[in-house]
Amino acid sequence: MPIIFDDSDSKDGLYPFAVVRNVADIRIGILTIREKWAMIFSHLGYDIEKNTLTVKANFIPTLNYVELQGHIDNENIPVTYGQDDVKILNHPWQLFQLNDWALRKDFELITSNRRSQKISSTNKIISPENIFIEEGAIVEHSFLNASQGPIYIGKNAVVMEGNFIRGPFALCEGATIKMGSKIYGATTIGPYSVAGGEIKNSILFGYSNKAHDGYLGDSVLAEWCNLGAGTSNSNLKNTAGEVKVWNNKANTFATVGNKCGLLMGDYSMSAINTSFNTGTVVGVCCNVFNKEFLSKYISDFSWGNERYNIDKALQSIENWKKLKSKNITPEEKKILIDLYNQNQQ
């Protein structure tokens, strides 16, 4: 489908999540923004193969939004919309703030006119009509409460025994929830990620791990991140006051409300028992470990208090990717090397 996703106006404002990807490839709800557009056009039967359609990459569409336009002019989507029909993503903290809305919209889109796989009788279920399980998923001996929002379990995903899950929630394709986890809405565990411990209102884009005990709340992890055992974040100040978060575009801190946890860029990780302060931003390709109190902004390619050696960074990424039967691509290497060199200037 010849869609051009224009992120020229939004890319810089969504640091660290648009550093190594187009804004359209950010995951919010169940799907990425790119995947939402593709599925919506498929549902509506639009054929735009003969023309190119340009859309703002930071527009989070819904089926109703596109339907209401009445037509597509093959150059752009009109920007008139109702408040519930589309959201515009301008800041990284909006990802967890809008995830409840996005999960509900994606659930409707994905499950329309489809039937869920049978839910195993070993589970304790509340509101089974709001639960959808894809082919090949395994869910046994867990508590699933969809009374406050839908629960979506993706293809070949695994929910191990003894988990407590409260919607809205999505476990995407090939992802795993380890035993004894407590997960509150609105949470998305992206494809081939591993989740455990206590998680609330957070997003893991994909291929990331928060696999052990510790708290993750009002947070977003990009791809190929790993939180060491016991890692936790604060999402609320002791004073319950306004949280300030690093705004990379403005080169200053911005006030974002009274809740914000950890915003971590791609290929970054933390050592065991790491404690992240309220509203911490971690850049791309960081290895976070420090006996001292961590900064609220950790810049790209940080190795503790030093700068990561790029060759060691790339080798570390390759090692982590092999654990999930993947390899770092030449394109990824080029993006990271270019970014590394830009940060030296």
CSV table of N, CA, C and O in Angstrom, one decimal, residues 2 30 37 88 107 138 170 214 241 243:
chain,number,residue,atom,x,y,z
A,2,PRO,N,0.8,2.1,-1.0
A,2,PRO,CA,1.7,3.2,-1.1
A,2,PRO,C,1.3,4.4,-0.2
A,2,PRO,O,0.7,5.4,-0.7
A,30,ILE,N,-2.6,-1.9,20.6
A,30,ILE,CA,-2.1,-3.2,20.2
A,30,ILE,C,-1.2,-3.1,19.0
A,30,ILE,O,-0.2,-3.8,18.9
A,37,TRP,N,-3.3,1.9,10.2
A,37,TRP,CA,-3.7,2.4,8.8
A,37,TRP,C,-4.0,1.3,7.9
A,37,TRP,O,-5.0,1.2,7.2
A,88,ILE,N,-3.6,12.9,18.3
A,88,ILE,CA,-2.3,13.4,17.7
A,88,ILE,C,-1.2,13.2,18.7
A,88,ILE,O,-1.3,13.8,19.8
A,107,PHE,N,-8.7,-3.1,19.8
A,107,PHE,CA,-9.5,-4.3,20.1
A,107,PHE,C,-10.7,-4.4,19.3
A,107,PHE,O,-11.0,-5.5,18.7
A,138,ILE,N,-1.5,-19.7,24.6
A,138,ILE,CA,-1.7,-20.6,25.8
A,138,ILE,C,-1.9,-19.7,27.0
A,138,ILE,O,-1.1,-18.9,27.4
A,170,ALA,N,-3.1,-5.9,26.4
A,170,ALA,CA,-2.8,-6.6,25.2
A,170,ALA,C,-1.4,-7.3,25.4
A,170,ALA,O,-0.4,-6.7,25.8
A,214,GLY,N,9.7,-6.4,40.5
A,214,GLY,CA,10.0,-5.0,40.4
A,214,GLY,C,8.8,-4.3,39.8
A,214,GLY,O,7.9,-4.9,39.2
A,241,GLY,N,3.2,16.1,43.5
A,241,GLY,CA,3.2,17.3,42.7
A,241,GLY,C,3.4,17.0,41.2
A,241,GLY,O,3.5,15.8,40.8
A,243,VAL,N,5.2,16.4,37.7
A,243,VAL,CA,6.4,15.7,37.3
A,243,VAL,C,7.0,16.5,36.1
A,243,VAL,O,6.3,16.8,35.2
